[in-house]
Short mmCIF file of C-alpha atoms in Angstrom, two decimals:
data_model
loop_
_atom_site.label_atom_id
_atom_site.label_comp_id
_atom_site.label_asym_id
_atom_site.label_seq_id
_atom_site.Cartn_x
_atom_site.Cartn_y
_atom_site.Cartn_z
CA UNK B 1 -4.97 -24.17 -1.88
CA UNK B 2 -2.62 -24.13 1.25
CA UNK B 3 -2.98 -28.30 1.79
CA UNK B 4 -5.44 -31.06 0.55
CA UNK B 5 -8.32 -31.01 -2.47
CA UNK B 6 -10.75 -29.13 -3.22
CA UNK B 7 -14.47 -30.10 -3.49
CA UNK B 8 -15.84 -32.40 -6.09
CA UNK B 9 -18.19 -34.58 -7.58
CA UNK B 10 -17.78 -37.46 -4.14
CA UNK B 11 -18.87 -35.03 -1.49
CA UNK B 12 -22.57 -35.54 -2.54
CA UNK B 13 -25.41 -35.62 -0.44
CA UNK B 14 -24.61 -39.28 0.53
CA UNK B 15 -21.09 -39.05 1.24
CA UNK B 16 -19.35 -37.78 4.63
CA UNK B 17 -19.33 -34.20 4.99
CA UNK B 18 -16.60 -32.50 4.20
CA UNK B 19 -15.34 -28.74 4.73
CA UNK B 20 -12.35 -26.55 4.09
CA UNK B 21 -10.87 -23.92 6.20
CA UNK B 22 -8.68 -21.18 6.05
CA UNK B 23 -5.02 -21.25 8.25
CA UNK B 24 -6.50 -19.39 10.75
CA UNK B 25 -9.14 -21.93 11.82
CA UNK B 26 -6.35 -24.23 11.15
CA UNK B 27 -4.07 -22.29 13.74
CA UNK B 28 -7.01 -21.85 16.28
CA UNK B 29 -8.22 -24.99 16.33
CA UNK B 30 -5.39 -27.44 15.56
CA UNK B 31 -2.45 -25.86 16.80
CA UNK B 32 -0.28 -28.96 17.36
CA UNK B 33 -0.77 -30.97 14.18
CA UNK B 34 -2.45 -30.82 10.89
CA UNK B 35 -5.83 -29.68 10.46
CA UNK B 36 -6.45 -32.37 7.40
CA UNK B 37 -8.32 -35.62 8.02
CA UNK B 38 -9.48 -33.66 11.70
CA UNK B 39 -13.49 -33.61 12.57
CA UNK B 40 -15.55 -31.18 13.49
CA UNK B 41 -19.67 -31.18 14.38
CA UNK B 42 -22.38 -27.93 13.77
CA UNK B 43 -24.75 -27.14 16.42
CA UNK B 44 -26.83 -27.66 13.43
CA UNK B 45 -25.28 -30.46 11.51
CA UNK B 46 -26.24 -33.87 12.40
CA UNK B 47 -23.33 -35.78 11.27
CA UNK B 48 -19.20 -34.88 11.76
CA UNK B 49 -17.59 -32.79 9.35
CA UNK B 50 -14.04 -33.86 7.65
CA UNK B 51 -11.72 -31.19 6.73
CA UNK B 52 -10.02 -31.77 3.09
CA UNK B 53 -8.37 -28.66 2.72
CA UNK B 54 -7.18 -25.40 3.41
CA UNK B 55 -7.14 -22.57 2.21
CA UNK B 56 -4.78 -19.68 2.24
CA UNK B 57 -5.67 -16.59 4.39
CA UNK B 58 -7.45 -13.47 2.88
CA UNK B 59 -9.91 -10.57 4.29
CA UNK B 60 -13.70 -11.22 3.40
CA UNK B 61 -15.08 -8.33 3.76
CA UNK B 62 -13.00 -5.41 4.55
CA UNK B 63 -8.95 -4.94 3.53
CA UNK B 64 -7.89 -3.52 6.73
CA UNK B 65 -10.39 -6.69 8.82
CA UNK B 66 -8.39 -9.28 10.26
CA UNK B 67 -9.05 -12.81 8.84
CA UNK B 68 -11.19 -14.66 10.72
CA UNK B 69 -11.62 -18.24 11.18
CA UNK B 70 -13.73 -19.52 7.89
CA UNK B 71 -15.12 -23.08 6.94
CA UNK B 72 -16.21 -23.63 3.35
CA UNK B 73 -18.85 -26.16 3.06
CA UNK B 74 -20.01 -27.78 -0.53
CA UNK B 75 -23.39 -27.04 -1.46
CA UNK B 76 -24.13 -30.17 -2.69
CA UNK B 77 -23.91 -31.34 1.03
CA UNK B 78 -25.29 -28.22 2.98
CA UNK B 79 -27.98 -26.63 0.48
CA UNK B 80 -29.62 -25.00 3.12
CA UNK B 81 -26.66 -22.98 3.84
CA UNK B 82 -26.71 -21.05 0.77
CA UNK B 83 -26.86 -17.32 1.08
CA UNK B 84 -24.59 -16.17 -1.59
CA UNK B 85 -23.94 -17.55 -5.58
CA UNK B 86 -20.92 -16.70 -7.29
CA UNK B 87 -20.62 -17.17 -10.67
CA UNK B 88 -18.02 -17.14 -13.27
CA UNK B 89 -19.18 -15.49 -16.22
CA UNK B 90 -19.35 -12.41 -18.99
CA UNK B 91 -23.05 -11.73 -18.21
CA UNK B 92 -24.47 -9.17 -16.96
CA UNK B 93 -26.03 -9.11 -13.26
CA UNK B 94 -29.39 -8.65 -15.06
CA UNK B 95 -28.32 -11.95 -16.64
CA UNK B 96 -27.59 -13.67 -14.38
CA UNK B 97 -31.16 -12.65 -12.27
CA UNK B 98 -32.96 -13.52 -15.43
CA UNK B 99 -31.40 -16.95 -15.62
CA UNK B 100 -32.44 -17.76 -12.06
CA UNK B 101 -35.87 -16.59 -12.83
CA UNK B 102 -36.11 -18.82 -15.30
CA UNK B 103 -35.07 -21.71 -13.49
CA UNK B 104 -36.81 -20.67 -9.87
CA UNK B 105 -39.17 -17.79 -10.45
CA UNK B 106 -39.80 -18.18 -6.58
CA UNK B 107 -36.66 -18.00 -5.14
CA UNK B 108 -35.67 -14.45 -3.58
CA UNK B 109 -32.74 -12.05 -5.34
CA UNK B 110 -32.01 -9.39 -2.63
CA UNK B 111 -29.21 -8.65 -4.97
CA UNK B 112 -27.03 -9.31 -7.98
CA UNK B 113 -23.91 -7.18 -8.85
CA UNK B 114 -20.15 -7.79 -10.13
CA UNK B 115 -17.16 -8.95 -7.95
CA UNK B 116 -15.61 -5.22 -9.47
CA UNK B 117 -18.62 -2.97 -8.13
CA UNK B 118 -18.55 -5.07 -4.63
CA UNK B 119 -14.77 -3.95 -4.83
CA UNK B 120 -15.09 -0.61 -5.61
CA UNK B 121 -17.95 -0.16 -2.86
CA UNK B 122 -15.53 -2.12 -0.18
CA UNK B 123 -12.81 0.23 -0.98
CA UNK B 124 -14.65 3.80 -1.13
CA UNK B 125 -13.51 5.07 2.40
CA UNK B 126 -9.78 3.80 1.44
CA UNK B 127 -9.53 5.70 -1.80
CA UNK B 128 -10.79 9.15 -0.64
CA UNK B 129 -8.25 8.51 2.15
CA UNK B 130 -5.45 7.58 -0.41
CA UNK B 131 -6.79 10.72 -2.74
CA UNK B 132 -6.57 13.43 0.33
CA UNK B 133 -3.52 11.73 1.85
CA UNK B 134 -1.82 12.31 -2.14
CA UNK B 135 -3.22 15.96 -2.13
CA UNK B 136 -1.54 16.78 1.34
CA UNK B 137 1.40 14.97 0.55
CA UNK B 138 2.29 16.65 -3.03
CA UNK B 139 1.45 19.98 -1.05
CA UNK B 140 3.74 18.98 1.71
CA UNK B 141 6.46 18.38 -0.94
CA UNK B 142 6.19 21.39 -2.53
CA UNK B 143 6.08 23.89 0.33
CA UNK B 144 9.53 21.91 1.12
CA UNK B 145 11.07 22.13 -2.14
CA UNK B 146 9.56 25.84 -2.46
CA UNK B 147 11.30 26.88 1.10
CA UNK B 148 14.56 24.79 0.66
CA UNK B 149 15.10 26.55 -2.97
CA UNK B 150 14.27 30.09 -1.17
CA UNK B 151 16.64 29.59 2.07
CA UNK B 152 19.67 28.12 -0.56
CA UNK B 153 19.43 30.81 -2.64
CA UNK B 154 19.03 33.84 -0.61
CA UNK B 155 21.86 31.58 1.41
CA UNK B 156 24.03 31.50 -1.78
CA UNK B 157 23.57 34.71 -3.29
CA UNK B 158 25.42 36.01 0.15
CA UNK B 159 28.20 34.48 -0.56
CA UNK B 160 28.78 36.87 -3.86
CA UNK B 161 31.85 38.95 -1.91
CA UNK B 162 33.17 35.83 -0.92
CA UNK B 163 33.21 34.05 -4.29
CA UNK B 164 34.97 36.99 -5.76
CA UNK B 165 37.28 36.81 -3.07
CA UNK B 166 37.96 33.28 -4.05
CA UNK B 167 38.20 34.15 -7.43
CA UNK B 168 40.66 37.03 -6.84
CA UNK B 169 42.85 34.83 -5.40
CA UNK B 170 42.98 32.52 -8.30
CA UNK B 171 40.45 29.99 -7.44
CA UNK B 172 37.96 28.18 -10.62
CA UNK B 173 35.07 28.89 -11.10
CA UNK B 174 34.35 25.48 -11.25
CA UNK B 175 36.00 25.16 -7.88
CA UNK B 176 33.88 27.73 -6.40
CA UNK B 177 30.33 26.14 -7.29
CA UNK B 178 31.97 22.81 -6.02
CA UNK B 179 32.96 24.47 -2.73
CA UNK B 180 29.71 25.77 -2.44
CA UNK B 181 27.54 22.79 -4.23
CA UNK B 182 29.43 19.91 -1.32
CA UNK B 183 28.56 22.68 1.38
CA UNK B 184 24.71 22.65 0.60
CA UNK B 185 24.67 19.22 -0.25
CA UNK B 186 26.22 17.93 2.88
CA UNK B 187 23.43 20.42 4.56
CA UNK B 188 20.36 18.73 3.27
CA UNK B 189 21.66 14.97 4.08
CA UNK B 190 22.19 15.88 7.51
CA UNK B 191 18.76 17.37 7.26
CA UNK B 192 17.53 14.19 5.00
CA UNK B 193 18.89 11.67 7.96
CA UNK B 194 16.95 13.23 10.87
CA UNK B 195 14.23 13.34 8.68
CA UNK B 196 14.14 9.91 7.92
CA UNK B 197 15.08 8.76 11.26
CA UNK B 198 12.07 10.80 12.47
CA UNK B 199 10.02 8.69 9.88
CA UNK B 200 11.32 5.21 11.31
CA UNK B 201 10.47 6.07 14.70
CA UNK B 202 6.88 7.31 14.08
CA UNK B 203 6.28 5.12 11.18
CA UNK B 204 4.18 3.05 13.57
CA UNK B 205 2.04 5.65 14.26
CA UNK B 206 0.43 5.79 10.59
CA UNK B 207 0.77 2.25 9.59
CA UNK B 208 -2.89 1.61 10.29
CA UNK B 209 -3.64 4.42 7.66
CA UNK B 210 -2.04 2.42 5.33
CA UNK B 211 -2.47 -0.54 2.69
CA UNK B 212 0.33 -2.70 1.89
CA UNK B 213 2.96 -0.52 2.76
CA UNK B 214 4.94 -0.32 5.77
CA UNK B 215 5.21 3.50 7.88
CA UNK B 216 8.86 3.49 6.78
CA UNK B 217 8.42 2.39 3.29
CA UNK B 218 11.96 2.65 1.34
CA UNK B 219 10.62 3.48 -2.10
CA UNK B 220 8.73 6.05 -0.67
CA UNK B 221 11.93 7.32 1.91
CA UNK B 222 14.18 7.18 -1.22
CA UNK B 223 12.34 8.78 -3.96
CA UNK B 224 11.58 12.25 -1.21
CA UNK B 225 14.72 12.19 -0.20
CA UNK B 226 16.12 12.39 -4.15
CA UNK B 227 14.26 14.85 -4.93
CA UNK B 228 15.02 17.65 -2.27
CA UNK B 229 18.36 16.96 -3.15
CA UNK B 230 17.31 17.67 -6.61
CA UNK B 231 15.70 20.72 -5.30
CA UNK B 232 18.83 21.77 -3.05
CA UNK B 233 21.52 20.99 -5.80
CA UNK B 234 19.18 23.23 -8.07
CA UNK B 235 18.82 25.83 -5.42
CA UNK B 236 22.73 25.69 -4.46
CA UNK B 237 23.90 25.77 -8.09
CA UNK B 238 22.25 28.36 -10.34
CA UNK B 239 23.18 31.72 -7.50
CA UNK B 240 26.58 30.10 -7.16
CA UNK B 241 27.10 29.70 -10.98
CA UNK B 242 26.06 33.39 -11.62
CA UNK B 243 28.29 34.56 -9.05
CA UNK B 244 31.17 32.52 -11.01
CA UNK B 245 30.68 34.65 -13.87
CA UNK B 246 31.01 38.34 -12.54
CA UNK B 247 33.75 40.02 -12.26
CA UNK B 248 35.79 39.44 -9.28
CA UNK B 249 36.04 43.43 -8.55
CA UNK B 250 31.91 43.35 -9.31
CA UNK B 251 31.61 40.58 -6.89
CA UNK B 252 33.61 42.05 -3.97
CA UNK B 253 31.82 45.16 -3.94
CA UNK B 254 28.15 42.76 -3.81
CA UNK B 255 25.97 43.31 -1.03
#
């Protein structure tokens, strides 16, 4: 609850009718001051209706909707406005439609399910997009990591004659795979910062495939940029370590 009460036992059939809205009906319709204590009249209603509260904004029927404007009326004071029952329980549906039997064997059940299946139906399209957008994603991070360790290390592994002519001339081994190791590394961030500033600017462009995370999402950004360093490190070190460990004369004559 944004502002105000909710409903209770007063706002009976007697009493004034009373409603509460969401902040978007609040916005749209009271811009300038406070929606609470305001009136408003149904084509349908005979009598004003007082708004006690509101509510905080949330999508009704689909995640990717925007809200719109929503009065909440008490049954007690609109019965014929029912169309939907919620109820809080550990029943099944079949319960539940049993129960109402039992108390209006008349009255029509189009349909009785849980909040979790209504959910999972609402959300169907959004997790086989989530599902293929993981597959292609993965994928796209492996082909990357798969053609960055390929082009290091066919990259490194050329460098044999020149890391035995480092060594011949008294440079570490440890050095060497430094040398080497800062070369690559400072390769793939120049590589990781286009990349990312690629992402900013067409972030936009996929936000709307997206739930609650933003086209340049810094978790995300973060952990794919650490791990094709990983990948590059990996791919810079191993070639340049084994060429450490030959023979200087071995490695000069390398091609």
């Amino acid at each position: 609850m944004r502002a105000g009460r909710v409903f209770g036992l007063e706002d009976s059939l007697a009493a004034p009718k009373t409603a509460i809205v969401n902040e978007v009906f609040a916005r749209k319709f009271f811009p300038e001051t406070s929606a609470l204590g305001r009136r408003f009249r149904f084509p349908s209603a005979n009598a004003e209706t007082t708004i006690v509260g509101v509510v905080r904004d949330f999508t009704y029927n689909r995640i990717r909707e925007n809200t719109p404007p929503l009065v909440f009326l008490p049954y007690t004071q609109f019965p014929s406005f029912l169309g939907n029952l919620a109820v809080h329980t550990s029943q099944s549906p079949a319960a539940i439609r049993q129960a109402i039997k039992e108390v209006s064997p008349a009255l029509p059940i189009l349909s009785a399910t849980t909040l979790d299946d209504l959910v999972d139906r609402t959300l169907t399209t959004e997790e086989l997009v989530a599902r293929l957008a993981t597959f292609f994603g993965l994928l796209a991070i492996c082909l990357a990591a798969i053609g960055i360790y390929g082009v290091l290390s066919y990259a490194v592994a050329g460098r044999t004659a020149e890391v035995g002519i480092r060594l011949a001339l008294g440079a570490r081994p440890a050095q060497v795979r430094w040398t080497i190791l800062r070369e690559v590394l400072l390769l793939v961030g120049m590589g990781i910062v286009v990349g990312i500033a690629a992402v900013v600017a067409g972030g936009r462009l996929v936000e709307n495939l997206l739930f609650g995370l933003k086209g340049a999402d810094p978790v995300t950004l973060i952990g794919a940029s650490l791990l094709l360093v990983g990948v590059a490190a990996a791919a810079a070190y191993w070639p340049a370590h084994r060429a450490s460990r030959i023979d200087p004369l071995v490695a000069l004559r390398y091609e």
